[in-house]
XYZ file of C-alpha atoms in Angstrom:
394
model
C -103.739 -57.664 5.402
C -101.272 -56.601 2.738
C -99.070 -59.314 1.317
C -95.604 -58.107 0.481
C -95.731 -59.812 -2.897
C -98.665 -57.603 -3.868
C -96.367 -54.614 -3.642
C -93.598 -56.063 -5.802
C -93.206 -59.262 -7.803
C -89.450 -59.023 -7.824
C -86.704 -59.518 -5.325
C -85.583 -56.240 -3.668
C -82.145 -56.710 -5.222
C -83.668 -56.358 -8.710
C -85.078 -52.869 -8.176
C -81.848 -51.235 -9.310
C -82.084 -53.000 -12.646
C -85.703 -51.945 -13.020
C -84.557 -48.378 -12.477
C -81.898 -48.777 -15.162
C -84.393 -50.218 -17.636
C -86.822 -47.394 -16.974
C -84.208 -44.742 -17.548
C -82.934 -46.644 -20.582
C -86.377 -46.609 -22.153
C -86.656 -42.884 -21.471
C -83.307 -42.290 -23.104
C -84.231 -44.448 -26.110
C -87.490 -42.558 -26.559
C -85.670 -39.268 -26.511
C -83.037 -40.447 -28.975
C -85.708 -41.739 -31.336
C -87.454 -38.375 -31.369
C -86.471 -35.556 -33.674
C -85.326 -33.440 -30.768
C -81.584 -32.935 -30.764
C -81.201 -29.995 -28.395
C -78.187 -29.882 -26.036
C -80.558 -29.982 -23.070
C -82.019 -33.323 -24.155
C -78.602 -34.817 -24.759
C -77.443 -33.697 -21.333
C -80.590 -35.185 -19.754
C -79.975 -38.521 -21.491
C -76.372 -38.583 -20.320
C -77.293 -37.687 -16.731
C -80.078 -40.297 -16.597
C -77.783 -43.004 -17.910
C -74.981 -42.133 -15.503
C -77.376 -41.937 -12.545
C -78.885 -45.318 -13.404
C -75.482 -46.972 -13.631
C -74.346 -45.462 -10.333
C -77.577 -46.538 -8.638
C -77.211 -50.134 -9.816
C -73.586 -50.240 -8.695
C -74.567 -48.903 -5.268
C -77.383 -51.438 -4.828
C -75.135 -54.277 -5.969
C -72.361 -53.229 -3.593
C -74.714 -53.022 -0.610
C -76.328 -56.400 -1.368
C -72.947 -58.012 -1.872
C -71.701 -56.634 1.439
C -74.774 -57.849 3.322
C -74.618 -61.278 1.692
C -70.936 -61.552 2.471
C -71.465 -60.661 6.110
C -74.398 -63.017 6.463
C -72.597 -65.956 4.882
C -69.361 -65.901 6.840
C -69.262 -68.970 9.011
C -65.598 -69.624 9.706
C -65.798 -69.036 13.450
C -62.956 -71.305 14.321
C -62.131 -71.264 18.027
C -58.751 -70.074 19.096
C -57.104 -72.239 21.805
C -58.236 -70.009 24.641
C -61.796 -69.951 23.307
C -62.405 -73.675 23.106
C -65.778 -74.595 24.693
C -65.102 -76.384 27.943
C -61.862 -74.509 28.518
C -61.299 -73.798 32.215
C -60.821 -70.134 31.343
C -64.366 -69.287 30.316
C -63.731 -65.575 30.681
C -61.477 -65.801 27.634
C -64.190 -67.729 25.814
C -66.625 -64.968 26.593
C -64.535 -62.034 25.445
C -62.755 -63.735 22.537
C -64.452 -62.555 19.372
C -65.464 -65.280 16.957
C -63.872 -65.001 13.560
C -66.277 -63.486 11.035
C -69.487 -63.782 13.066
C -72.635 -64.400 11.033
C -75.071 -61.527 10.553
C -78.646 -62.110 11.690
C -80.998 -59.988 9.613
C -84.501 -58.591 9.918
C -87.078 -60.725 8.126
C -87.719 -58.058 5.474
C -84.010 -57.877 4.684
C -83.900 -61.499 3.539
C -84.233 -62.149 -0.197
C -87.535 -63.749 -1.143
C -85.937 -67.124 -1.798
C -84.250 -67.067 1.633
C -87.611 -66.439 3.288
C -89.162 -69.364 1.452
C -86.183 -71.535 2.390
C -86.528 -70.556 6.066
C -90.229 -71.498 6.134
C -89.467 -74.741 4.291
C -86.950 -75.608 7.009
C -89.568 -74.923 9.705
C -91.944 -77.262 7.896
C -89.143 -79.805 7.683
C -88.705 -79.765 11.472
C -92.448 -80.144 11.968
C -92.483 -83.181 9.664
C -89.360 -84.871 11.040
C -89.380 -87.344 13.932
C -88.196 -86.407 17.396
C -84.499 -86.794 18.150
C -85.197 -86.986 21.870
C -87.054 -90.294 21.816
C -90.495 -88.671 22.009
C -93.511 -89.777 20.030
C -93.766 -86.348 18.396
C -91.861 -84.260 15.844
C -88.447 -82.654 15.868
C -90.130 -79.239 16.153
C -91.941 -80.477 19.247
C -88.574 -81.317 20.816
C -88.144 -77.552 21.198
C -91.623 -77.218 22.679
C -90.891 -80.003 25.161
C -87.550 -78.523 26.224
C -89.041 -75.082 26.788
C -91.925 -76.568 28.731
C -89.604 -78.473 31.055
C -87.496 -75.390 31.775
C -90.332 -72.867 31.894
C -90.560 -72.251 35.626
C -86.857 -71.500 36.007
C -86.279 -69.437 32.858
C -88.972 -66.753 32.857
C -89.228 -63.543 34.838
C -85.809 -64.262 36.320
C -82.294 -62.986 35.503
C -81.436 -66.107 33.484
C -84.292 -65.443 31.058
C -82.242 -63.586 28.435
C -79.141 -65.828 28.382
C -81.227 -69.008 28.473
C -83.355 -67.919 25.517
C -80.227 -66.762 23.656
C -78.806 -70.273 23.930
C -82.185 -71.904 23.216
C -82.870 -70.084 19.932
C -79.294 -70.802 18.847
C -80.124 -74.512 19.030
C -83.176 -73.856 16.875
C -81.027 -72.089 14.291
C -78.612 -75.025 14.363
C -81.471 -77.452 13.676
C -82.768 -75.395 10.743
C -79.307 -75.319 9.211
C -77.894 -78.732 10.069
C -81.010 -80.884 9.818
C -83.225 -79.167 7.246
C -80.881 -77.579 4.719
C -81.429 -73.916 5.525
C -78.345 -71.964 4.399
C -79.006 -68.709 6.221
C -79.235 -67.723 9.872
C -82.020 -67.073 12.322
C -83.917 -63.948 11.308
C -85.493 -61.478 13.714
C -88.796 -59.647 13.462
C -88.391 -55.978 14.333
C -91.973 -55.389 15.419
C -91.275 -51.712 16.159
C -91.491 -51.238 12.367
C -95.073 -52.533 12.458
C -96.299 -51.044 15.735
C -98.636 -48.587 13.982
C -100.477 -51.404 12.188
C -99.154 -54.819 13.299
C -101.811 -56.833 11.503
C -100.585 -55.527 8.131
C -96.997 -56.584 8.731
C -95.418 -58.606 5.891
C -94.452 -61.140 8.546
C -98.028 -62.488 8.199
C -97.792 -63.003 4.431
C -99.208 -66.269 3.119
C -96.463 -66.392 0.500
C -93.386 -64.844 2.100
C -94.135 -65.013 5.797
C -95.513 -67.107 8.649
C -99.182 -67.236 7.565
C -101.701 -64.888 9.132
C -104.410 -64.820 11.746
C -106.595 -67.751 12.708
C -109.825 -67.723 10.744
C -111.995 -70.546 12.035
C -114.160 -70.765 15.110
C -111.227 -72.497 16.782
C -108.785 -69.757 15.672
C -106.939 -72.191 13.409
C -104.467 -70.878 10.832
C -106.013 -72.187 7.617
C -103.974 -70.482 4.885
C -100.340 -70.128 4.001
C -97.259 -72.287 4.584
C -97.908 -73.016 8.269
C -101.533 -74.096 7.916
C -100.350 -77.700 8.034
C -98.786 -77.438 11.480
C -100.300 -79.549 14.230
C -98.691 -78.767 17.616
C -98.656 -81.833 19.851
C -98.798 -80.245 23.302
C -100.830 -80.503 25.461
C -102.760 -82.589 22.874
C -102.590 -82.514 19.055
C -104.393 -79.499 17.618
C -104.204 -76.914 14.845
C -101.847 -73.928 14.987
C -103.903 -71.136 16.536
C -103.723 -67.338 16.416
C -106.194 -64.755 17.640
C -104.955 -61.220 17.004
C -105.969 -58.807 19.755
C -108.590 -56.285 18.744
C -106.701 -53.383 20.335
C -104.344 -53.011 17.359
C -102.463 -56.075 18.596
C -101.272 -53.818 21.449
C -98.892 -52.070 19.051
C -98.809 -48.902 21.139
C -96.829 -50.854 23.745
C -93.852 -51.783 21.543
C -93.120 -48.696 19.475
C -89.614 -47.591 18.540
C -89.575 -44.731 21.106
C -90.522 -47.153 23.905
C -87.778 -49.601 22.947
C -85.133 -46.937 22.404
C -86.066 -45.375 25.732
C -85.527 -48.694 27.454
C -82.150 -49.250 25.799
C -80.977 -45.728 26.580
C -82.467 -45.476 30.057
C -81.720 -48.830 31.686
C -78.463 -48.557 33.633
C -78.266 -52.164 34.845
C -79.026 -55.567 33.402
C -81.804 -55.964 35.948
C -83.504 -52.742 34.827
C -83.191 -53.649 31.173
C -84.243 -57.272 31.443
C -87.283 -56.670 33.633
C -88.390 -53.688 31.515
C -88.116 -55.677 28.307
C -89.592 -58.923 29.592
C -92.591 -57.354 31.296
C -92.964 -54.695 28.592
C -92.684 -55.142 24.790
C -91.899 -58.863 25.044
C -95.119 -59.535 26.899
C -97.290 -57.341 24.660
C -96.190 -59.126 21.479
C -97.305 -62.442 22.985
C -100.631 -61.005 24.025
C -101.142 -59.217 20.707
C -100.753 -62.377 18.624
C -102.918 -64.538 20.861
C -103.730 -68.154 20.076
C -100.629 -70.166 20.972
C -98.639 -67.103 21.968
C -100.100 -65.720 25.243
C -97.628 -65.778 28.092
C -98.497 -66.567 31.716
C -99.494 -62.918 32.106
C -102.484 -63.384 29.801
C -105.495 -65.675 29.604
C -106.182 -64.508 26.013
C -109.791 -63.695 26.678
C -110.673 -66.888 28.523
C -112.242 -66.878 31.947
C -109.879 -65.318 34.482
C -108.047 -67.791 36.662
C -106.501 -67.273 40.081
C -102.983 -65.796 39.817
C -101.162 -69.020 40.607
C -103.038 -71.008 37.960
C -102.390 -68.284 35.390
C -98.718 -69.047 35.921
C -98.922 -72.817 35.619
C -101.687 -73.436 33.067
C -100.151 -75.776 30.496
C -101.511 -74.032 27.415
C -100.098 -70.709 28.599
C -96.627 -72.203 28.776
C -96.582 -73.257 25.153
C -96.244 -70.054 23.131
C -93.209 -71.609 21.451
C -95.575 -73.905 19.531
C -95.921 -71.023 17.058
C -92.822 -70.579 14.840
C -93.264 -66.802 15.110
C -91.928 -67.259 18.654
C -88.367 -67.700 17.405
C -88.163 -64.566 15.249
C -89.821 -62.666 18.095
C -87.228 -63.897 20.574
C -84.427 -63.206 18.115
C -85.633 -59.592 18.287
C -85.566 -59.765 22.095
C -82.020 -61.102 21.880
C -81.098 -58.346 19.427
C -82.356 -55.636 21.787
C -80.286 -57.125 24.605
C -77.313 -57.219 22.209
C -77.855 -53.532 21.380
C -78.053 -52.645 25.072
C -74.869 -54.598 25.775
C -72.976 -52.887 22.967
C -73.793 -49.428 24.293
C -71.090 -50.112 26.909
C -69.546 -53.455 25.943
C -66.629 -53.338 28.365
C -69.032 -53.384 31.302
C -72.245 -54.889 29.958
C -70.857 -58.071 28.448
C -70.468 -59.146 32.071
C -73.423 -57.273 33.544
C -75.634 -59.915 35.107
C -77.381 -59.401 38.408
C -78.503 -61.422 41.365
C -81.950 -59.855 41.546
C -84.552 -62.413 42.473
C -87.679 -63.344 40.569
C -90.038 -60.408 40.260
C -93.084 -60.712 42.535
C -95.708 -61.240 39.852
C -99.353 -62.250 39.956
C -99.266 -63.108 43.651
C -96.264 -65.435 43.532
C -93.714 -65.399 46.296
C -90.349 -63.865 45.541
C -87.529 -66.322 44.883
C -84.497 -65.093 46.796
C -81.985 -67.503 45.265
C -78.908 -65.603 44.129
C -77.522 -66.101 40.654
C -74.117 -65.772 39.022
C -72.315 -66.107 35.703
C -71.412 -69.647 36.750
C -75.018 -70.823 36.832
C -75.794 -73.673 34.404
C -77.963 -73.353 31.312
C -79.834 -76.605 30.727
C -81.829 -77.398 27.588
C -83.347 -80.746 28.527
C -81.764 -82.704 25.711
C -81.516 -80.021 23.007
C -77.853 -79.188 23.621
C -74.920 -79.394 25.979
C -75.090 -77.686 29.352
C -73.335 -74.302 29.379
C -72.728 -71.531 31.883
C -74.419 -68.139 31.817
C -71.005 -66.552 31.342
C -70.493 -68.534 28.130
C -73.531 -66.876 26.553
C -73.115 -63.240 27.558
C -71.339 -62.384 24.311
C -72.615 -63.568 20.927
C -69.335 -62.956 19.122
C -67.496 -66.010 20.411
C -66.639 -69.375 18.959
C -69.678 -70.813 20.731
C -72.396 -68.598 19.226
C -70.617 -66.560 16.542
C -73.233 -64.090 15.312
C -74.093 -60.426 15.509
C -76.948 -58.126 14.561
């Protein structure tokens, strides 16, 4: 596995200054030589000008990204107040200066360290839900309680959008993280997922499990001890088949975004496609109910209800993975925002692994419950991210 820090010891923002120094040394060497030809003088001038322009460009881009990512003044207008009887206005009213969620690699090194420190903070803080576990395990408990009604059903995407927002809020409000929830664009790593910088022991989420019990033993998350179903080490077991990277490439994802004409087509294609393969590829804590992660096969029904299979969210990589899922939904919505910010279907649960089809209809008025993590909302409140309630974009 290649750690990102082995490629560069400096923050990406400093590369422009390195370029300037390099060209400056070249120019100094030329000036100190006895060569005084017009060609050399022109070369020195061009190198100096190019270096200055490059640094200005890098600085401008970084400043713009930082500015976008740090804007937080999403003050609700009167018609966008949460709880307003006119929730349609809440949904379509754009939040003021929505925060920018960024890909993990786009974060400065210090921001990555701060994010991981906040995750560790949650895992070392006591529960706020009256449980005899940690604050991080509050999120595990909530997801576990809502599992059967929030997966492989239309509400899956809006429920997880609201759920990971609560996680971001906890990182920021309870553990001092100043940024926003990052996403992991695994299409960038599909050719060699195991070498992704996301697994860095210094600037990532630690790597694969290395003991006989698949425990993560190195890096910043080696300390984690998930409490459900019983206390144990954080486990990962990368799939041998290239972590199934061939199933979540950029062409596959772009084809889904471009080809799905309805929310039902998009959601089912994403949930049963790339979303599922990431879980299976990471293994350990992350397998979904569609995978037994190499254990003895169980009957279909028990594959759906096995407790350990419901707890992929024990691994903090879950949240940057699901931020990517949310981002892909956001991208699909913004292909045709006028229609798709309200596109939500009444298709029933997919018949999967022998389960009976749930024929209950759904609507934008359906409640989103988090089992103690946050206030109850309606699906329609979550369809757009650029509102006073969520206030972010990708």
